[in-house]
mmCIF file of C-alpha atoms in Angstrom:
data_model
loop_
_atom_site.group_PDB
_atom_site.id
_atom_site.type_symbol
_atom_site.label_atom_id
_atom_site.label_comp_id
_atom_site.label_asym_id
_atom_site.label_seq_id
_atom_site.Cartn_x
_atom_site.Cartn_y
_atom_site.Cartn_z
ATOM 1 C CA MET M 1 -29.704 28.550 -38.681
ATOM 2 C CA LYS M 2 -26.860 26.473 -40.101
ATOM 3 C CA LYS M 3 -24.230 29.066 -39.493
ATOM 4 C CA LEU M 4 -25.533 29.666 -35.948
ATOM 5 C CA GLY M 5 -25.204 25.881 -35.256
ATOM 6 C CA TYR M 6 -21.606 26.270 -36.533
ATOM 7 C CA ILE M 7 -20.730 29.008 -34.221
ATOM 8 C CA LEU M 8 -22.319 27.189 -31.362
ATOM 9 C CA PHE M 9 -20.426 24.144 -32.102
ATOM 10 C CA VAL M 10 -17.041 26.197 -32.169
ATOM 11 C CA GLY M 11 -17.975 28.093 -29.007
ATOM 12 C CA VAL M 12 -18.326 24.528 -27.023
ATOM 13 C CA ILE M 13 -15.021 23.170 -28.322
ATOM 14 C CA ALA M 14 -13.304 26.160 -27.569
ATOM 15 C CA THR M 15 -14.445 26.688 -24.423
ATOM 16 C CA ILE M 16 -13.605 23.012 -23.291
ATOM 17 C CA CYS M 17 -10.098 23.675 -24.817
ATOM 18 C CA ILE M 18 -9.883 26.863 -22.673
ATOM 19 C CA LEU M 19 -11.467 25.973 -19.673
ATOM 20 C CA PRO M 20 -8.555 23.905 -17.941
ATOM 21 C CA VAL M 21 -6.185 26.628 -18.628
ATOM 22 C CA ALA M 22 -8.659 29.500 -17.196
ATOM 23 C CA VAL M 23 -9.140 27.750 -13.923
ATOM 24 C CA MET M 24 -5.671 26.764 -13.347
ATOM 25 C CA PRO M 25 -4.707 29.874 -11.094
ATOM 26 C CA TRP M 26 -7.534 28.945 -8.730
ATOM 27 C CA GLN M 27 -6.921 25.617 -8.254
ATOM 28 C CA THR M 28 -4.678 23.537 -6.200
ATOM 29 C CA GLU M 29 -3.562 20.041 -7.160
ATOM 30 C CA LYS M 30 -2.984 17.269 -4.960
ATOM 31 C CA ALA M 31 -0.991 14.076 -5.852
ATOM 32 C CA VAL M 32 -3.147 11.034 -5.952
ATOM 33 C CA GLY M 33 -1.982 7.672 -4.530
ATOM 34 C CA ASN M 34 1.954 7.614 -4.881
ATOM 35 C CA GLU M 35 2.075 9.887 -7.844
ATOM 36 C CA GLN M 36 4.551 12.827 -7.859
ATOM 37 C CA LEU M 37 3.487 15.861 -9.391
ATOM 38 C CA ALA M 38 5.945 17.925 -11.420
ATOM 39 C CA SER M 39 7.122 21.090 -10.077
ATOM 40 C CA PHE M 40 6.796 24.328 -12.076
ATOM 41 C CA PRO M 41 10.344 24.732 -13.991
ATOM 42 C CA GLU M 42 12.911 27.061 -13.365
ATOM 43 C CA LEU M 43 14.397 29.562 -15.945
ATOM 44 C CA ARG M 44 17.900 29.103 -14.702
ATOM 45 C CA LYS M 45 20.005 26.051 -13.139
ATOM 46 C CA GLU M 46 21.408 25.773 -10.040
ATOM 47 C CA ASP M 47 24.786 27.117 -11.417
ATOM 48 C CA GLY M 48 23.025 29.954 -13.195
ATOM 49 C CA SER M 49 23.214 28.364 -16.754
ATOM 50 C CA PHE M 50 20.030 28.540 -18.997
ATOM 51 C CA ASN M 51 17.642 25.578 -18.430
ATOM 52 C CA THR M 52 17.490 24.129 -21.777
ATOM 53 C CA GLY M 53 14.721 21.578 -20.725
ATOM 54 C CA ILE M 54 12.337 24.431 -19.560
ATOM 55 C CA LEU M 55 9.867 23.360 -22.395
ATOM 56 C CA ASN M 56 9.797 19.768 -21.749
ATOM 57 C CA GLU M 57 9.608 20.508 -17.973
ATOM 58 C CA PHE M 58 6.761 22.744 -18.311
ATOM 59 C CA SER M 59 4.964 20.258 -20.670
ATOM 60 C CA ASP M 60 5.252 17.750 -17.380
ATOM 61 C CA TYR M 61 4.273 20.437 -15.190
ATOM 62 C CA PHE M 62 1.005 21.479 -17.298
ATOM 63 C CA ALA M 63 0.009 17.584 -17.564
ATOM 64 C CA ASP M 64 0.060 17.341 -13.903
ATOM 65 C CA HIS M 65 -1.630 20.693 -13.115
ATOM 66 C CA PHE M 66 -4.396 21.661 -15.996
ATOM 67 C CA GLY M 67 -7.709 22.510 -14.464
ATOM 68 C CA LEU M 68 -10.161 19.965 -13.675
ATOM 69 C CA ARG M 69 -7.815 17.386 -14.098
ATOM 70 C CA HIS M 70 -9.093 14.877 -11.276
ATOM 71 C CA GLU M 71 -12.845 15.302 -12.724
ATOM 72 C CA MET M 72 -11.564 14.480 -16.359
ATOM 73 C CA ILE M 73 -9.342 11.482 -14.929
ATOM 74 C CA THR M 74 -12.830 10.494 -13.032
ATOM 75 C CA LEU M 75 -15.148 10.724 -15.921
ATOM 76 C CA ASN M 76 -13.009 8.928 -18.108
ATOM 77 C CA ASP M 77 -12.473 5.674 -16.102
ATOM 78 C CA GLN M 78 -16.143 5.819 -14.851
ATOM 79 C CA LEU M 79 -17.219 5.803 -18.792
ATOM 80 C CA THR M 80 -14.514 3.141 -19.697
ATOM 81 C CA GLY M 81 -15.230 1.428 -16.731
ATOM 82 C CA THR M 82 -18.908 1.067 -17.503
ATOM 83 C CA VAL M 83 -18.604 0.640 -21.339
ATOM 84 C CA LEU M 84 -15.614 -1.339 -21.840
ATOM 85 C CA LYS M 85 -15.314 -2.958 -18.456
ATOM 86 C CA THR M 86 -11.386 -1.728 -18.179
ATOM 87 C CA LEU M 87 -9.676 1.194 -17.079
ATOM 88 C CA ASP M 88 -7.444 3.848 -18.948
ATOM 89 C CA SER M 89 -4.739 3.500 -16.257
ATOM 90 C CA SER M 90 -1.215 2.128 -15.988
ATOM 91 C CA SER M 91 -1.529 1.193 -12.445
ATOM 92 C CA VAL M 92 -4.665 -0.110 -11.531
ATOM 93 C CA LEU M 93 -6.698 -3.180 -13.140
ATOM 94 C CA LEU M 94 -10.600 -3.533 -12.836
ATOM 95 C CA GLY M 95 -11.835 -6.733 -11.831
ATOM 96 C CA LYS M 96 -15.022 -8.361 -11.347
ATOM 97 C CA ASP M 97 -17.942 -6.598 -9.272
ATOM 98 C CA ASP M 98 -15.800 -3.524 -9.456
ATOM 99 C CA TRP M 99 -12.940 -4.993 -7.389
ATOM 100 C CA LEU M 100 -9.788 -3.042 -8.262
ATOM 101 C CA PHE M 101 -6.293 -4.561 -8.094
ATOM 102 C CA TYR M 102 -2.720 -3.082 -8.436
ATOM 103 C CA LYS M 103 -0.968 -3.900 -12.059
ATOM 104 C CA SER M 104 2.247 -4.246 -10.721
ATOM 105 C CA THR M 105 1.051 -7.542 -8.912
ATOM 106 C CA LEU M 106 0.040 -9.025 -12.040
ATOM 107 C CA ALA M 107 3.630 -10.920 -12.789
ATOM 108 C CA ASP M 108 3.478 -12.686 -9.477
ATOM 109 C CA TYR M 109 -0.099 -13.542 -9.608
ATOM 110 C CA THR M 110 0.410 -15.035 -13.619
ATOM 111 C CA GLY M 111 4.193 -16.254 -12.585
ATOM 112 C CA ALA M 112 5.215 -14.291 -15.414
ATOM 113 C CA GLU M 113 8.589 -13.560 -13.560
ATOM 114 C CA PRO M 114 9.010 -16.551 -11.254
ATOM 115 C CA PHE M 115 12.189 -16.550 -8.837
ATOM 116 C CA THR M 116 15.099 -18.622 -10.023
ATOM 117 C CA ALA M 117 16.616 -20.793 -7.467
ATOM 118 C CA ARG M 118 19.690 -18.184 -7.002
ATOM 119 C CA GLN M 119 17.431 -15.456 -6.257
ATOM 120 C CA SER M 120 15.095 -17.473 -3.715
ATOM 121 C CA TYR M 121 18.281 -18.891 -2.095
ATOM 122 C CA ALA M 122 19.888 -15.436 -1.745
ATOM 123 C CA ALA M 123 16.591 -13.968 -0.157
ATOM 124 C CA ALA M 124 16.487 -16.599 2.489
ATOM 125 C CA HIS M 125 20.238 -16.632 3.053
ATOM 126 C CA VAL M 126 19.954 -12.753 3.677
ATOM 127 C CA LEU M 127 16.954 -13.375 5.959
ATOM 128 C CA GLY M 128 19.070 -16.004 7.775
ATOM 129 C CA LEU M 129 21.860 -13.541 8.257
ATOM 130 C CA MET M 130 19.478 -10.972 9.953
ATOM 131 C CA GLN M 131 18.297 -13.609 12.298
ATOM 132 C CA GLU M 132 21.742 -14.796 13.146
ATOM 133 C CA TYR M 133 22.643 -11.381 13.974
ATOM 134 C CA CYS M 134 19.522 -10.707 15.965
ATOM 135 C CA GLU M 135 20.145 -13.878 18.206
ATOM 136 C CA GLU M 136 23.833 -12.941 18.577
ATOM 137 C CA ASN M 137 22.829 -9.885 20.306
ATOM 138 C CA GLY M 138 19.844 -11.357 22.199
ATOM 139 C CA ILE M 139 16.782 -10.319 20.099
ATOM 140 C CA GLY M 140 14.236 -12.947 18.440
ATOM 141 C CA PHE M 141 13.624 -12.779 14.603
ATOM 142 C CA CYS M 142 10.778 -13.463 12.644
ATOM 143 C CA PHE M 143 9.770 -12.593 8.765
ATOM 144 C CA THR M 144 6.324 -12.501 7.414
ATOM 145 C CA ILE M 145 5.089 -11.775 3.787
ATOM 146 C CA ALA M 146 1.286 -9.702 3.437
ATOM 147 C CA PRO M 147 -0.262 -11.217 0.815
ATOM 148 C CA ASN M 148 -1.533 -9.390 -2.460
ATOM 149 C CA LYS M 149 -5.056 -8.882 -2.648
ATOM 150 C CA ASN M 150 -5.042 -11.251 -5.879
ATOM 151 C CA SER M 151 -3.143 -14.033 -3.837
ATOM 152 C CA LEU M 152 -6.219 -14.316 -1.859
ATOM 153 C CA TYR M 153 -9.065 -13.025 -4.134
ATOM 154 C CA GLY M 154 -8.242 -14.553 -7.406
ATOM 155 C CA GLY M 155 -11.875 -15.032 -8.180
ATOM 156 C CA GLN M 156 -12.326 -11.303 -8.563
ATOM 157 C CA MET M 157 -9.411 -10.859 -11.040
ATOM 158 C CA PRO M 158 -10.420 -10.862 -14.817
ATOM 159 C CA ALA M 159 -11.080 -14.049 -16.514
ATOM 160 C CA ARG M 160 -8.208 -13.169 -19.104
ATOM 161 C CA TYR M 161 -5.450 -13.969 -16.440
ATOM 162 C CA THR M 162 -4.765 -17.478 -14.972
ATOM 163 C CA ALA M 163 -3.403 -17.711 -11.544
ATOM 164 C CA ALA M 164 0.116 -19.356 -11.622
ATOM 165 C CA SER M 165 0.177 -22.470 -9.808
ATOM 166 C CA VAL M 166 3.611 -21.736 -7.736
ATOM 167 C CA ARG M 167 4.279 -18.084 -7.027
ATOM 168 C CA ASN M 168 7.501 -16.367 -5.575
ATOM 169 C CA ALA M 169 6.348 -16.367 -2.152
ATOM 170 C CA GLN M 170 6.208 -20.301 -2.219
ATOM 171 C CA LEU M 171 9.588 -20.481 -3.876
ATOM 172 C CA LEU M 172 11.029 -18.336 -0.989
ATOM 173 C CA GLN M 173 9.161 -20.227 1.896
ATOM 174 C CA GLN M 174 10.798 -23.545 0.717
ATOM 175 C CA GLN M 175 14.235 -21.843 1.103
ATOM 176 C CA MET M 176 13.397 -20.439 4.138
ATOM 177 C CA GLU M 177 12.557 -23.844 5.709
ATOM 178 C CA GLN M 178 15.712 -25.116 4.390
ATOM 179 C CA GLN M 179 17.601 -22.562 6.075
ATOM 180 C CA ASN M 180 15.779 -22.400 9.100
ATOM 181 C CA VAL M 181 14.383 -18.913 9.065
ATOM 182 C CA ARG M 182 11.515 -18.331 11.487
ATOM 183 C CA TYR M 183 8.647 -17.611 9.180
ATOM 184 C CA VAL M 184 5.097 -16.900 9.814
ATOM 185 C CA ASP M 185 2.587 -17.950 7.223
ATOM 186 C CA LEU M 186 -0.336 -15.714 6.719
ATOM 187 C CA PHE M 187 -1.534 -16.837 3.403
ATOM 188 C CA LYS M 188 -3.013 -19.890 4.914
ATOM 189 C CA THR M 189 -4.358 -18.150 7.917
ATOM 190 C CA LEU M 190 -6.235 -15.411 5.436
ATOM 191 C CA SER M 191 -7.346 -17.661 2.867
ATOM 192 C CA ASP M 192 -9.307 -19.925 5.139
ATOM 193 C CA HIS M 193 -11.646 -17.401 6.225
ATOM 194 C CA GLU M 194 -14.884 -16.697 4.568
ATOM 195 C CA GLU M 195 -15.033 -12.846 5.729
ATOM 196 C CA GLN M 196 -13.944 -10.481 3.530
ATOM 197 C CA LEU M 197 -10.323 -9.365 4.670
ATOM 198 C CA TYR M 198 -9.093 -6.960 2.026
ATOM 199 C CA TYR M 199 -11.092 -3.708 0.675
ATOM 200 C CA ARG M 200 -12.446 -4.177 -2.737
ATOM 201 C CA ARG M 201 -10.995 -0.673 -3.918
ATOM 202 C CA ASP M 202 -7.668 -0.694 -1.961
ATOM 203 C CA SER M 203 -4.602 -3.037 -2.219
ATOM 204 C CA HIS M 204 -4.439 -3.705 1.625
ATOM 205 C CA TRP M 205 -6.226 -5.745 4.349
ATOM 206 C CA ASN M 206 -8.734 -4.286 6.121
ATOM 207 C CA MET M 207 -8.868 -3.827 9.872
ATOM 208 C CA ARG M 208 -10.567 -7.330 10.127
ATOM 209 C CA GLY M 209 -7.686 -8.787 8.159
ATOM 210 C CA ALA M 210 -5.017 -6.908 9.968
ATOM 211 C CA GLN M 211 -6.708 -8.422 13.088
ATOM 212 C CA LEU M 212 -6.327 -11.772 12.004
ATOM 213 C CA ALA M 213 -2.825 -11.560 10.859
ATOM 214 C CA ALA M 214 -1.751 -10.048 14.107
ATOM 215 C CA GLN M 215 -3.344 -12.703 16.081
ATOM 216 C CA THR M 216 -1.327 -15.118 13.705
ATOM 217 C CA LEU M 217 1.950 -13.636 14.264
ATOM 218 C CA LEU M 218 1.118 -12.792 18.114
ATOM 219 C CA LYS M 219 0.582 -16.849 18.488
ATOM 220 C CA GLU M 220 4.069 -17.397 17.208
ATOM 221 C CA LEU M 221 6.014 -14.414 18.625
ATOM 222 C CA LYS M 222 4.442 -14.666 22.366
ATOM 223 C CA GLY M 223 3.092 -18.283 22.374
ATOM 224 C CA SER M 224 -0.690 -17.173 23.244
ATOM 225 C CA GLU M 225 -3.855 -16.349 21.822
ATOM 226 C CA ALA M 226 -4.525 -12.657 21.385
ATOM 227 C CA GLU M 227 -8.299 -11.234 21.754
ATOM 228 C CA PHE M 228 -9.081 -8.035 20.112
ATOM 229 C CA ASP M 229 -12.587 -8.387 19.854
ATOM 230 C CA SER M 230 -13.357 -6.371 23.166
ATOM 231 C CA CYS M 231 -11.613 -3.762 21.522
ATOM 232 C CA ILE M 232 -14.701 -3.195 18.649
ATOM 233 C CA ASN M 233 -16.568 -0.071 19.607
ATOM 234 C CA GLY M 234 -19.456 -1.239 17.494
ATOM 235 C CA LYS M 235 -18.847 1.694 15.207
ATOM 236 C CA THR M 236 -17.658 1.838 11.595
ATOM 237 C CA SER M 237 -15.113 4.152 10.182
ATOM 238 C CA PRO M 238 -15.165 5.101 6.336
ATOM 239 C CA HIS M 239 -12.211 4.461 4.050
ATOM 240 C CA THR M 240 -11.307 5.531 0.900
ATOM 241 C CA GLY M 241 -9.182 3.155 -1.114
ATOM 242 C CA ASP M 242 -5.658 3.941 -2.282
ATOM 243 C CA LEU M 243 -6.579 2.336 -5.739
ATOM 244 C CA TYR M 244 -10.004 3.976 -5.664
ATOM 245 C CA GLU M 245 -8.129 7.338 -5.416
ATOM 246 C CA MET M 246 -6.025 6.910 -8.448
ATOM 247 C CA VAL M 247 -8.867 6.296 -10.879
ATOM 248 C CA TYR M 248 -11.667 8.096 -9.327
ATOM 249 C CA PRO M 249 -9.608 11.214 -7.928
ATOM 250 C CA ALA M 250 -12.544 13.341 -7.811
ATOM 251 C CA GLY M 251 -15.125 10.514 -6.411
ATOM 252 C CA ASN M 252 -16.112 10.521 -2.862
ATOM 253 C CA GLU M 253 -17.117 6.784 -2.245
ATOM 254 C CA THR M 254 -15.949 5.117 0.765
ATOM 255 C CA GLU M 255 -16.047 1.285 2.306
ATOM 256 C CA GLN M 256 -17.149 1.040 6.056
ATOM 257 C CA ASP M 257 -14.607 -0.480 8.271
ATOM 258 C CA THR M 258 -14.538 -1.971 11.566
ATOM 259 C CA ALA M 259 -13.741 0.793 14.324
ATOM 260 C CA TYR M 260 -11.481 -0.063 17.450
ATOM 261 C CA ASP M 261 -10.526 1.567 20.614
ATOM 262 C CA PHE M 262 -7.347 0.675 21.936
ATOM 263 C CA THR M 263 -5.360 1.849 25.083
ATOM 264 C CA TYR M 264 -1.655 2.166 23.864
ATOM 265 C CA GLN M 265 -0.192 5.396 23.408
ATOM 266 C CA TYR M 266 1.925 7.162 20.989
ATOM 267 C CA ASP M 267 4.954 9.187 21.554
ATOM 268 C CA GLU M 268 5.155 13.114 21.227
ATOM 269 C CA LYS M 269 6.550 12.599 17.919
ATOM 270 C CA PHE M 270 3.633 10.878 16.087
ATOM 271 C CA HIS M 271 1.900 12.670 13.317
ATOM 272 C CA SER M 272 0.335 9.954 11.272
ATOM 273 C CA ALA M 273 0.360 6.120 10.816
ATOM 274 C CA ASP M 274 2.420 7.139 7.376
ATOM 275 C CA ASP M 275 5.536 8.256 9.347
ATOM 276 C CA ILE M 276 8.721 6.731 9.018
ATOM 277 C CA THR M 277 9.318 6.011 12.559
ATOM 278 C CA ILE M 278 6.675 5.507 15.050
ATOM 279 C CA HIS M 279 6.903 4.582 18.874
ATOM 280 C CA THR M 280 4.154 3.316 21.176
ATOM 281 C CA GLU M 281 3.724 2.443 25.078
ATOM 282 C CA ASN M 282 0.961 0.388 26.640
ATOM 283 C CA SER M 283 1.494 0.074 30.310
ATOM 284 C CA ALA M 284 -1.170 -2.555 30.242
ATOM 285 C CA ALA M 285 1.122 -5.219 28.119
ATOM 286 C CA ASP M 286 4.616 -6.582 28.615
ATOM 287 C CA GLU M 287 7.905 -7.003 26.298
ATOM 288 C CA SER M 288 8.543 -5.087 23.299
ATOM 289 C CA ILE M 289 9.055 -5.302 19.485
ATOM 290 C CA PHE M 290 10.807 -3.521 16.617
ATOM 291 C CA VAL M 291 8.800 -3.790 13.215
ATOM 292 C CA TYR M 292 10.248 -3.104 9.607
ATOM 293 C CA ARG M 293 7.105 -2.724 7.840
ATOM 294 C CA ASP M 294 5.458 -1.446 4.589
ATOM 295 C CA SER M 295 2.191 -0.002 3.785
ATOM 296 C CA PHE M 296 0.692 -3.018 5.018
ATOM 297 C CA GLY M 297 1.710 -1.828 8.805
ATOM 298 C CA ILE M 298 -0.772 0.942 8.760
ATOM 299 C CA ASN M 299 -3.406 -1.367 9.606
ATOM 300 C CA LEU M 300 -1.479 -3.777 11.293
ATOM 301 C CA HIS M 301 0.541 -1.609 13.918
ATOM 302 C CA PRO M 302 -2.238 -1.015 16.107
ATOM 303 C CA PHE M 303 -2.619 -4.730 17.394
ATOM 304 C CA LEU M 304 0.876 -5.259 17.720
ATOM 305 C CA ALA M 305 1.160 -1.844 19.582
ATOM 306 C CA GLN M 306 -1.688 -2.881 21.738
ATOM 307 C CA SER M 307 0.142 -6.460 22.545
ATOM 308 C CA TYR M 308 3.467 -4.844 23.965
ATOM 309 C CA GLY M 309 4.738 -2.672 26.367
ATOM 310 C CA ASN M 310 7.004 -0.896 23.712
ATOM 311 C CA ALA M 311 6.914 -0.942 20.030
ATOM 312 C CA CYS M 312 8.906 0.787 17.334
ATOM 313 C CA PHE M 313 7.262 0.556 13.856
ATOM 314 C CA SER M 314 9.973 1.822 10.953
ATOM 315 C CA ARG M 315 9.529 2.080 7.103
ATOM 316 C CA ASN M 316 13.424 2.973 6.733
ATOM 317 C CA MET M 317 15.009 1.375 3.705
ATOM 318 C CA PRO M 318 17.316 -0.664 3.576
ATOM 319 C CA TYR M 319 16.887 -2.521 6.783
ATOM 320 C CA LEU M 320 19.422 -1.236 9.465
ATOM 321 C CA LEU M 321 20.079 -3.825 12.022
ATOM 322 C CA THR M 322 22.030 -1.389 14.284
ATOM 323 C CA ALA M 323 18.648 0.698 14.410
ATOM 324 C CA VAL M 324 17.323 -2.384 16.019
ATOM 325 C CA THR M 325 20.221 -3.144 18.521
ATOM 326 C CA GLU M 326 19.939 0.296 19.649
ATOM 327 C CA GLU M 327 16.531 -0.147 20.712
ATOM 328 C CA GLN M 328 17.141 -3.661 22.290
ATOM 329 C CA PRO M 329 13.726 -5.082 21.653
ATOM 330 C CA ASP M 330 12.713 -8.695 22.545
ATOM 331 C CA VAL M 331 12.090 -9.229 19.172
ATOM 332 C CA LEU M 332 12.392 -7.937 15.389
ATOM 333 C CA LEU M 333 9.400 -8.661 12.961
ATOM 334 C CA VAL M 334 10.034 -8.000 9.353
ATOM 335 C CA GLU M 335 6.687 -7.582 7.502
ATOM 336 C CA LEU M 336 7.058 -7.414 3.540
ATOM 337 C CA VAL M 337 4.189 -7.550 1.026
ATOM 338 C CA ASN M 338 4.508 -10.258 -1.422
ATOM 339 C CA ALA M 339 7.900 -10.827 -3.012
ATOM 340 C CA THR M 340 7.983 -10.352 -6.674
#
């Protein structure tokens, strides 16, 4: 019986070791979040010479594609999150009540890497030059910062981290005021509301948060209050958080988000809200806008598209002002997540 127990133990361990390799041919691995999966290595380089790094490249490939990888990552983070109240992740931080935060925002949250006076001045000066160029070409200009989630929901951060008294966005704002850069402060607007405006397991604002941000921007850009509640269709739409997918790639939990019915139209080139460039039209609205945006623009852009007759949303970097003048909008809006 003792020998049989040894055999069964060895068999179980061998199965666990072999299974991830055995199922690889039948598994299609998908990237999670912003990760880039390693490609299968080539035996020879483009010039025909032998690829001396093939073993290292195969090691990277196997680490990204071994069988049941997502299931193992999910199980590991579920166990560490439940037992140790932390995550075995280099990118995601577990907060209170299962809130998730980007670790890359920690330096700004704690004030570990504050802007120098020169850095904040230079950033504001570049924005001032962009504004000057736009005005010379008959185009309005406006800049706004989309707050990081922990800027508004620091109470959900782990207690071991202390929030900075002054953050980079505030240092930059001081310089923008001195240099007369047109700026819309979304921190005050979003922090004054009791309603939850960001997803618990995503790094971005939800649709209600995006609506409030859009209304604040439109009040400055068009000088009038924007009304979007009539577009709410009374239903909800499920949302899978980007941070949730990183740490629980095999999970299926979603958050319910407010659903809207808008009347604007995308052009024929539109594929998804992640497109590099998006064009929209709305015959019921007037004026035109060009928006340089980041990932926060995914939820923000529908509200702006609804409010302008013509809109162009771009994720191109670096910003090309010649592309703006080609469109000849009434205003250029630059939206960028927390300065870090």
